[in-house]
Coordinates of N, CA, C and O in Angstrom, one line a residue:
M175 N 0.8 -1.2 0.0 CA 0.0 0.0 0.0 C 0.9 1.2 0.0 O 1.8 1.3 0.8
S176 N 0.6 2.2 -0.9 CA 1.4 3.4 -1.0 C 1.1 4.3 0.2 O 0.1 4.2 0.9
S177 N 2.0 5.3 0.4 CA 1.8 6.2 1.5 C 0.5 7.0 1.3 O -0.2 7.4 2.3
Y178 N 0.2 7.3 0.0 CA -1.0 8.1 -0.3 C -2.2 7.2 0.2 O -3.2 7.8 0.8
D179 N -2.2 5.9 -0.1 CA -3.3 5.1 0.3 C -3.4 5.0 1.8 O -4.5 5.0 2.4
N180 N -2.3 4.9 2.5 CA -2.3 4.9 4.0 C -2.9 6.2 4.6 O -3.7 6.1 5.5
V181 N -2.5 7.3 4.0 CA -3.0 8.6 4.5 C -4.6 8.7 4.2 O -5.3 9.1 5.1
R182 N -5.0 8.3 3.0 CA -6.4 8.3 2.7 C -7.2 7.4 3.6 O -8.2 7.7 4.1
Q183 N -6.7 6.2 3.9 CA -7.4 5.2 4.8 C -7.4 5.8 6.2 O -8.4 5.6 6.9
Q184 N -6.4 6.4 6.6 CA -6.4 7.0 8.0 C -7.4 8.1 8.1 O -8.2 8.2 9.1
K185 N -7.6 8.9 7.0 CA -8.6 10.0 7.0 C -10.0 9.4 7.1 O -10.9 9.9 7.8
V186 N -10.2 8.3 6.3 CA -11.5 7.7 6.3 C -11.8 7.1 7.7 O -12.9 7.3 8.3
S187 N -10.8 6.5 8.3 CA -11.0 6.0 9.7 C -11.3 7.1 10.7 O -12.1 6.9 11.5
D188 N -10.5 8.2 10.6 CA -10.8 9.3 11.5 C -12.2 9.9 11.3 O -12.9 10.2 12.3
R189 N -12.6 10.0 10.1 CA -14.0 10.6 9.8 C -15.0 9.7 10.4 O -15.9 10.1 11.1
R190 N -14.9 8.4 10.2 CA -15.9 7.4 10.8 C -15.9 7.5 12.3 O -16.9 7.6 12.9
K191 N -14.7 7.5 12.9 CA -14.6 7.5 14.4 C -15.2 8.8 14.9 O -16.0 8.8 15.8
E192 N -14.9 10.0 14.3 CA -15.4 11.3 14.7 C -16.9 11.4 14.4 O -17.6 12.3 15.0
S193 N -17.4 10.6 13.6 CA -18.9 10.6 13.2 C -19.7 9.7 14.2 O -20.9 9.7 14.1
G194 N -19.0 8.9 15.0 CA -19.7 8.1 15.9 C -19.8 6.6 15.5 O -20.5 5.8 16.1
Y195 N -19.3 6.3 14.3 CA -19.4 4.9 13.8 C -18.5 4.0 14.7 O -17.5 4.4 15.2
Q196 N -19.0 2.8 14.9 CA -18.2 1.7 15.6 C -18.0 0.6 14.6 O -18.9 0.2 14.0
T197 N -16.7 0.2 14.5 CA -16.4 -0.8 13.5 C -16.7 -2.2 14.0 O -16.3 -2.5 15.2
K198 N -17.3 -3.0 13.2 CA -17.5 -4.4 13.4 C -17.4 -5.1 12.1 O -18.1 -4.8 11.2
R199 N -16.5 -6.1 12.1 CA -16.4 -6.9 10.8 C -17.5 -7.9 10.7 O -17.8 -8.6 11.7
L200 N -18.1 -8.0 9.6 CA -19.1 -9.0 9.3 C -18.7 -9.8 8.1 O -18.0 -9.3 7.2
Y201 N -19.1 -11.1 8.1 CA -18.7 -12.0 7.1 C -19.9 -12.5 6.4 O -20.9 -13.0 7.1
F202 N -19.9 -12.5 5.1 CA -21.1 -13.0 4.3 C -20.6 -14.0 3.2 O -19.5 -13.9 2.7
F203 N -21.6 -14.9 2.9 CA -21.4 -15.8 1.7 C -21.8 -15.0 0.5 O -22.5 -14.0 0.6
A204 N -21.3 -15.4 -0.7 CA -21.6 -14.8 -1.9 C -23.2 -14.6 -2.1 O -23.6 -13.6 -2.6
K205 N -23.9 -15.6 -1.7 CA -25.4 -15.6 -1.9 C -26.0 -14.4 -1.0 O -26.9 -13.7 -1.4
D206 N -25.4 -14.2 0.2 CA -25.9 -13.2 1.1 C -25.6 -11.8 0.5 O -26.4 -10.9 0.5
L207 N -24.4 -11.7 -0.1 CA -24.0 -10.4 -0.7 C -24.9 -10.1 -1.9 O -25.3 -8.9 -2.2
D208 N -25.2 -11.1 -2.7 CA -26.2 -10.9 -3.8 C -27.5 -10.4 -3.3 O -28.1 -9.6 -3.9
R209 N -28.0 -11.0 -2.2 CA -29.3 -10.6 -1.6 C -29.2 -9.1 -1.2 O -30.1 -8.4 -1.4
I210 N -28.1 -8.8 -0.5 CA -27.9 -7.4 -0.1 C -27.9 -6.5 -1.2 O -28.6 -5.4 -1.2
K211 N -27.3 -6.8 -2.3 CA -27.2 -6.0 -3.5 C -28.6 -5.8 -4.1 O -29.0 -4.7 -4.5
K212 N -29.4 -6.9 -4.1 CA -30.8 -6.8 -4.6 C -31.6 -5.8 -3.8 O -32.4 -5.0 -4.3
I213 N -31.5 -6.0 -2.5 CA -32.2 -5.1 -1.6 C -31.8 -3.7 -1.8 O -32.6 -2.7 -1.9
A214 N -30.5 -3.5 -2.0 CA -29.9 -2.1 -2.2 C -30.5 -1.5 -3.5 O -30.8 -0.3 -3.5
E215 N -30.6 -2.3 -4.5 CA -31.1 -1.8 -5.8 C -32.6 -1.3 -5.6 O -33.0 -0.3 -6.1
E216 N -33.4 -2.1 -4.8 CA -34.7 -1.7 -4.5 C -34.8 -0.4 -3.8 O -35.8 0.3 -3.9
M217 N -33.8 -0.1 -3.0 CA -33.7 1.1 -2.2 C -33.2 2.3 -2.9 O -33.2 3.4 -2.4
G218 N -32.7 2.1 -4.1 CA -32.2 3.2 -4.9 C -30.7 3.3 -5.2 O -30.3 4.2 -5.8
Y219 N -30.0 2.3 -4.7 CA -28.6 2.3 -4.9 C -28.3 1.7 -6.3 O -29.0 0.8 -6.7
D220 N -27.2 2.1 -6.9 CA -26.8 1.5 -8.1 C -25.3 1.4 -8.2 O -24.6 2.1 -7.5
G221 N -24.8 0.4 -8.9 CA -23.4 0.3 -9.0 C -22.8 -0.4 -7.8 O -23.5 -1.0 -6.9
K222 N -21.5 -0.3 -7.6 CA -20.8 -0.9 -6.5 C -21.1 -0.2 -5.2 O -21.0 1.0 -5.2
L223 N -21.4 -0.9 -4.2 CA -21.7 -0.3 -2.9 C -20.4 -0.1 -2.1 O -19.5 -0.9 -2.1
T224 N -20.4 1.1 -1.4 CA -19.3 1.3 -0.4 C -19.6 0.6 0.8 O -20.7 0.1 1.1
D225 N -18.6 0.5 1.7 CA -18.8 -0.2 3.0 C -19.9 0.5 3.8 O -20.7 -0.1 4.5
E226 N -20.0 1.9 3.7 CA -21.0 2.6 4.5 C -22.4 2.3 3.9 O -23.4 2.3 4.6
E227 N -22.4 2.2 2.6 CA -23.7 1.9 1.9 C -24.2 0.4 2.3 O -25.4 0.2 2.6
Y228 N -23.3 -0.5 2.3 CA -23.6 -1.9 2.8 C -24.1 -1.8 4.2 O -25.1 -2.4 4.6
S229 N -23.5 -1.0 5.0 CA -23.9 -0.8 6.4 C -25.3 -0.3 6.5 O -26.1 -0.7 7.3
A230 N -25.6 0.7 5.7 CA -26.9 1.3 5.7 C -28.0 0.3 5.3 O -29.1 0.3 5.9
V231 N -27.7 -0.5 4.3 CA -28.7 -1.5 3.9 C -28.9 -2.5 5.0 O -30.0 -2.9 5.4
V232 N -27.8 -3.0 5.6 CA -27.9 -4.0 6.7 C -28.7 -3.4 7.8 O -29.5 -4.0 8.5
R233 N -28.4 -2.1 8.1 CA -29.0 -1.4 9.2 C -30.5 -1.4 9.0 O -31.3 -1.6 10.0
S234 N -31.0 -1.1 7.8 CA -32.4 -1.1 7.6 C -33.0 -2.5 7.8 O -34.2 -2.6 8.2
C235 N -32.3 -3.5 7.4 CA -32.8 -4.9 7.6 C -32.9 -5.2 9.1 O -33.9 -5.8 9.5
I236 N -31.9 -4.8 9.8 CA -31.9 -5.0 11.3 C -33.1 -4.2 11.9 O -33.8 -4.8 12.7
A237 N -33.4 -3.0 11.5 CA -34.5 -2.2 12.0 C -35.8 -2.9 11.7 O -36.7 -2.9 12.6
A238 N -36.0 -3.4 10.5 CA -37.2 -4.0 10.1 C -37.4 -5.3 11.0 O -38.5 -5.5 11.5
R239 N -36.4 -6.1 11.2 CA -36.5 -7.3 12.0 C -36.7 -7.0 13.4 O -37.5 -7.6 14.1
Y240 N -36.0 -6.0 13.9 CA -36.2 -5.6 15.3 C -37.6 -5.1 15.6 O -38.2 -5.5 16.6
S241 N -38.2 -4.3 14.7 CA -39.5 -3.9 14.8 C -40.5 -5.1 14.8 O -41.5 -5.1 15.6
K242 N -40.3 -6.0 14.0 CA -41.1 -7.2 13.9 C -41.1 -8.1 15.1 O -42.1 -8.5 15.6
T243 N -39.9 -8.3 15.7 CA -39.7 -9.2 16.8 C -40.1 -8.6 18.1 O -40.4 -9.3 19.1
T244 N -40.0 -7.2 18.2 CA -40.2 -6.6 19.5 C -41.6 -5.8 19.5 O -42.0 -5.3 20.6
N245 N -42.2 -5.7 18.4 CA -43.5 -5.0 18.2 C -43.3 -3.5 18.6 O -44.2 -2.9 19.1
K246 N -42.1 -3.0 18.5 CA -41.8 -1.6 18.7 C -41.6 -0.9 17.4 O -41.0 -1.4 16.4
A247 N -42.2 0.3 17.3 CA -42.1 1.1 16.1 C -40.7 1.6 15.9 O -40.1 2.1 16.8
V248 N -40.2 1.4 14.7 CA -38.8 1.8 14.4 C -38.9 2.6 13.1 O -39.7 2.3 12.2
E249 N -38.1 3.7 13.1 CA -38.2 4.6 11.9 C -37.9 3.7 10.6 O -36.9 3.0 10.6
E250 N -38.7 3.8 9.6 CA -38.5 3.1 8.4 C -37.5 3.8 7.5 O -37.7 5.0 7.1
I251 N -36.4 3.1 7.2 CA -35.3 3.7 6.5 C -35.1 2.9 5.2 O -34.1 2.2 5.1
D252 N -36.1 2.9 4.4 CA -36.1 1.9 3.3 C -35.8 2.5 1.9 O -36.0 1.8 0.9
T253 N -35.2 3.7 1.9 CA -34.7 4.2 0.6 C -33.3 4.8 0.8 O -32.9 5.1 2.0
K254 N -32.6 5.0 -0.2 CA -31.2 5.5 -0.1 C -31.3 6.9 0.5 O -30.4 7.2 1.4
D255 N -32.2 7.8 0.1 CA -32.3 9.1 0.7 C -32.6 9.1 2.2 O -32.0 9.8 3.0
K256 N -33.6 8.2 2.6 CA -33.9 8.1 4.0 C -32.7 7.6 4.8 O -32.5 8.0 5.9
Q257 N -32.0 6.6 4.2 CA -30.8 6.1 4.9 C -29.8 7.2 5.1 O -29.2 7.2 6.2
Y258 N -29.6 8.0 4.1 CA -28.6 9.0 4.2 C -29.0 10.1 5.3 O -28.2 10.5 6.2
T259 N -30.3 10.4 5.3 CA -30.8 11.3 6.3 C -30.7 10.7 7.7 O -30.2 11.4 8.6
Y260 N -31.0 9.5 7.8 CA -30.8 8.8 9.1 C -29.4 8.8 9.6 O -29.1 9.1 10.8
T261 N -28.5 8.5 8.7 CA -27.0 8.6 9.0 C -26.6 10.0 9.5 O -26.0 10.1 10.5
L262 N -27.1 11.0 8.8 CA -26.8 12.4 9.2 C -27.4 12.7 10.6 O -26.7 13.3 11.4
K263 N -28.6 12.2 10.9 CA -29.2 12.4 12.2 C -28.3 11.8 13.3 O -28.1 12.4 14.3
Q264 N -27.9 10.6 13.0 CA -27.0 9.9 14.0 C -25.7 10.7 14.2 O -25.3 10.8 15.4
I265 N -25.1 11.2 13.2 CA -23.9 11.9 13.3 C -24.1 13.2 14.0 O -23.3 13.5 15.0
V266 N -25.1 13.9 13.7 CA -25.4 15.2 14.4 C -25.7 14.9 15.9 O -25.1 15.6 16.7
R267 N -26.5 14.0 16.2 CA -26.8 13.6 17.6 C -25.5 13.2 18.3 O -25.3 13.6 19.5
Y268 N -24.6 12.4 17.7 CA -23.4 12.0 18.3 C -22.5 13.2 18.6 O -21.9 13.4 19.7
R269 N -22.4 14.1 17.6 CA -21.5 15.3 17.8 C -22.0 16.2 18.9 O -21.3 16.7 19.7
L270 N -23.4 16.3 19.0 CA -23.9 17.2 20.0 C -23.7 16.5 21.4 O -23.5 17.2 22.4
K271 N -23.8 15.2 21.5 CA -23.5 14.4 22.7 C -22.0 14.6 23.1 O -21.7 14.6 24.3
Q272 N -21.1 14.9 22.1 CA -19.7 15.1 22.4 C -19.5 16.5 22.8 O -18.4 17.0 22.9
K273 N -20.6 17.3 23.1 CA -20.6 18.7 23.5 C -20.2 19.7 22.5 O -19.8 20.8 22.8
D274 N -20.3 19.3 21.2 CA -20.2 20.3 20.1 C -21.4 21.2 20.1 O -22.5 20.7 20.3
D275 N -21.2 22.5 19.9 CA -22.3 23.4 19.7 C -22.7 23.3 18.2 O -21.9 22.7 17.4
P276 N -23.9 23.8 17.9 CA -24.3 23.7 16.5 C -23.3 24.2 15.4 O -23.1 23.6 14.4
S277 N -22.6 25.3 15.8 CA -21.6 25.9 14.8 C -20.5 24.9 14.6 O -19.9 24.8 13.5
S278 N -20.1 24.2 15.7 CA -19.0 23.2 15.6 C -19.5 22.0 14.8 O -18.7 21.4 14.0
V279 N -20.7 21.6 14.9 CA -21.3 20.5 14.1 C -21.3 20.9 12.6 O -20.9 20.1 11.8
I280 N -21.7 22.1 12.4 CA -21.7 22.6 11.0 C -20.2 22.5 10.4 O -20.0 22.1 9.3
A281 N -19.3 23.0 11.2 CA -17.9 23.0 10.7 C -17.4 21.5 10.5 O -16.7 21.2 9.5
F282 N -17.8 20.6 11.4 CA -17.5 19.2 11.2 C -18.1 18.6 9.9 O -17.4 17.9 9.2
M283 N -19.4 18.9 9.7 CA -20.1 18.4 8.5 C -19.4 18.9 7.2 O -19.2 18.2 6.3
N284 N -19.0 20.2 7.3 CA -18.3 20.8 6.1 C -16.9 20.2 6.0 O -16.5 19.9 4.8
K285 N -16.2 20.0 7.1 CA -14.8 19.5 7.0 C -14.8 18.1 6.3 O -13.9 17.8 5.5
W286 N -15.8 17.3 6.7 CA -15.8 15.9 6.1 C -16.7 15.8 4.9 O -16.9 14.7 4.4
H287 N -17.1 16.9 4.4 CA -17.8 16.9 3.1 C -19.1 16.2 3.1 O -19.5 15.5 2.1
Y288 N -19.8 16.2 4.3 CA -21.2 15.6 4.3 C -22.1 16.6 3.6 O -22.1 17.8 3.9
N289 N -22.9 16.1 2.7 CA -23.9 16.9 2.0 C -25.1 17.0 2.8 O -25.5 16.1 3.5
V290 N -25.8 18.1 2.7 CA -27.1 18.3 3.4 C -28.1 17.3 2.8 O -28.0 16.9 1.6
P291 N -29.0 16.8 3.5 CA -30.0 15.8 3.0 C -31.0 16.5 2.0 O -31.1 17.7 2.0
K292 N -31.6 15.7 1.2 CA -32.7 16.3 0.4 C -33.9 16.7 1.3 O -34.2 16.0 2.2
L293 N -34.4 17.9 1.0 CA -35.5 18.3 1.8 C -36.7 17.3 1.9 O -37.3 17.2 2.9
E294 N -36.9 16.6 0.8 CA -38.0 15.7 0.7 C -37.8 14.6 1.7 O -38.8 14.0 2.2
S295 N -36.6 14.3 2.2 CA -36.4 13.2 3.2 C -36.9 13.7 4.6 O -37.0 12.9 5.5
L296 N -37.2 15.0 4.7 CA -37.7 15.5 6.0 C -39.1 16.0 5.9 O -39.7 16.5 6.8
V297 N -39.8 15.8 4.7 CA -41.1 16.2 4.5 C -42.0 15.5 5.5 O -41.9 14.4 5.8
G298 N -43.0 16.3 6.0 CA -43.9 15.7 7.0 C -43.5 16.0 8.4 O -44.3 16.0 9.4
K299 N -42.2 16.3 8.6 CA -41.7 16.7 9.9 C -41.6 18.2 10.1 O -41.4 18.6 11.2
H300 N -41.7 18.9 9.0 CA -41.5 20.4 9.1 C -42.5 21.0 8.2 O -43.0 20.5 7.2
T301 N -42.9 22.2 8.6 CA -43.8 23.0 7.8 C -43.1 23.6 6.6 O -41.9 23.5 6.4
S302 N -43.9 24.1 5.7 CA -43.4 24.7 4.5 C -42.5 25.9 4.8 O -41.6 26.3 4.1
S303 N -42.7 26.5 6.0 CA -41.9 27.7 6.4 C -40.4 27.2 6.6 O -39.5 28.0 6.5
F304 N -40.2 25.9 7.0 CA -38.9 25.4 7.2 C -38.2 25.5 5.8 O -37.0 25.9 5.8
R305 N -38.9 25.1 4.8 CA -38.3 25.1 3.4 C -37.8 26.5 3.1 O -36.8 26.7 2.4
E306 N -38.6 27.5 3.5 CA -38.2 28.9 3.2 C -37.0 29.4 4.1 O -36.3 30.3 3.6
R307 N -36.9 28.9 5.3 CA -35.8 29.3 6.2 C -34.5 28.7 5.9 O -33.4 29.2 6.4
V308 N -34.5 27.5 5.3 CA -33.2 26.8 5.1 C -32.7 26.9 3.7 O -33.4 26.8 2.7
E309 N -31.4 27.1 3.6 CA -30.7 27.1 2.4 C -30.5 25.6 2.0 O -29.8 24.9 2.7
P310 N -31.1 25.1 1.0 CA -31.1 23.7 0.7 C -29.7 23.1 0.4 O -29.6 21.9 0.6
S311 N -28.8 23.9 0.1 CA -27.5 23.3 -0.4 C -26.3 23.5 0.6 O -25.2 23.1 0.3
S312 N -26.6 24.1 1.7 CA -25.5 24.3 2.7 C -25.9 24.1 4.1 O -27.1 24.3 4.4
W313 N -25.0 23.8 4.9 CA -25.3 23.5 6.4 C -25.6 24.8 7.1 O -24.9 25.8 6.8
C314 N -26.5 24.8 8.0 CA -26.9 25.9 8.8 C -27.5 25.4 10.1 O -27.8 24.3 10.2
P315 N -27.7 26.3 11.1 CA -28.2 25.9 12.4 C -29.6 25.2 12.2 O -29.9 24.3 13.0
K316 N -30.4 25.6 11.3 CA -31.7 25.0 11.1 C -31.6 23.6 10.7 O -32.5 22.8 11.1
W317 N -30.6 23.2 9.9 CA -30.4 21.8 9.5 C -30.1 21.0 10.8 O -30.6 19.9 11.0
I318 N -29.2 21.5 11.6 CA -28.8 20.8 12.8 C -30.0 20.6 13.7 O -30.2 19.5 14.2
E319 N -30.8 21.6 13.9 CA -32.0 21.5 14.7 C -32.9 20.5 14.1 O -33.5 19.7 14.9
A320 N -33.1 20.5 12.8 CA -34.0 19.5 12.2 C -33.5 18.1 12.3 O -34.3 17.2 12.6
L321 N -32.2 17.9 12.2 CA -31.7 16.6 12.3 C -31.6 16.1 13.7 O -31.6 14.9 14.0
R322 N -31.5 17.0 14.6 CA -31.4 16.6 16.0 C -32.7 15.9 16.4 O -32.7 15.0 17.2
G323 N -33.8 16.4 15.8 CA -35.1 15.7 16.0 C -35.9 16.2 17.2 O -37.0 15.7 17.5
K324 N -35.4 17.2 17.9 CA -36.1 17.8 19.0 C -36.3 19.3 18.8 O -35.3 19.9 18.3
N325 N -37.4 19.8 19.1 CA -37.6 21.2 18.9 C -37.1 21.9 20.1 O -37.7 21.9 21.2
K326 N -36.0 22.6 20.0 CA -35.3 23.2 21.1 C -35.5 24.7 21.1 O -34.7 25.5 21.7
R327 N -36.5 25.2 20.5 CA -36.7 26.7 20.5 C -37.2 27.2 21.8 O -37.9 26.5 22.6
K328 N -36.8 28.4 22.1 CA -37.2 29.0 23.4 C -38.3 30.0 23.2 O -38.4 30.6 22.2

């Protein structure tokens, strides 16, 4: 592995750790991977999946199974866009738990090039006035508030 590859891999590892991911190796048979790929295609993924995309698909399968076996309602994350939004929610909540203030979370999201989610993935949770207050293509405190999932207005 070249030094460039080592540096790149270290950056990916740092980003994941700082985002709250916990690493766990999983092992699959070829048939299992084919099934995951089919599920991923139904969710809107195309082409070769990244490790994080595999994780998102498996996470949605776990959530569905958990909901079924415990009879507890679990957020349905059955599309690529919903999965990305769910991932961002978890990252924002993790960073806030780490005592980051909203401006630090915004800087973090920009540093690691996380894109803002599609507004459509938050439809139903916010009024149309939210759409007017938020710049759809850049991070702002309103995005952090929306992804946090709790209305913290005074």
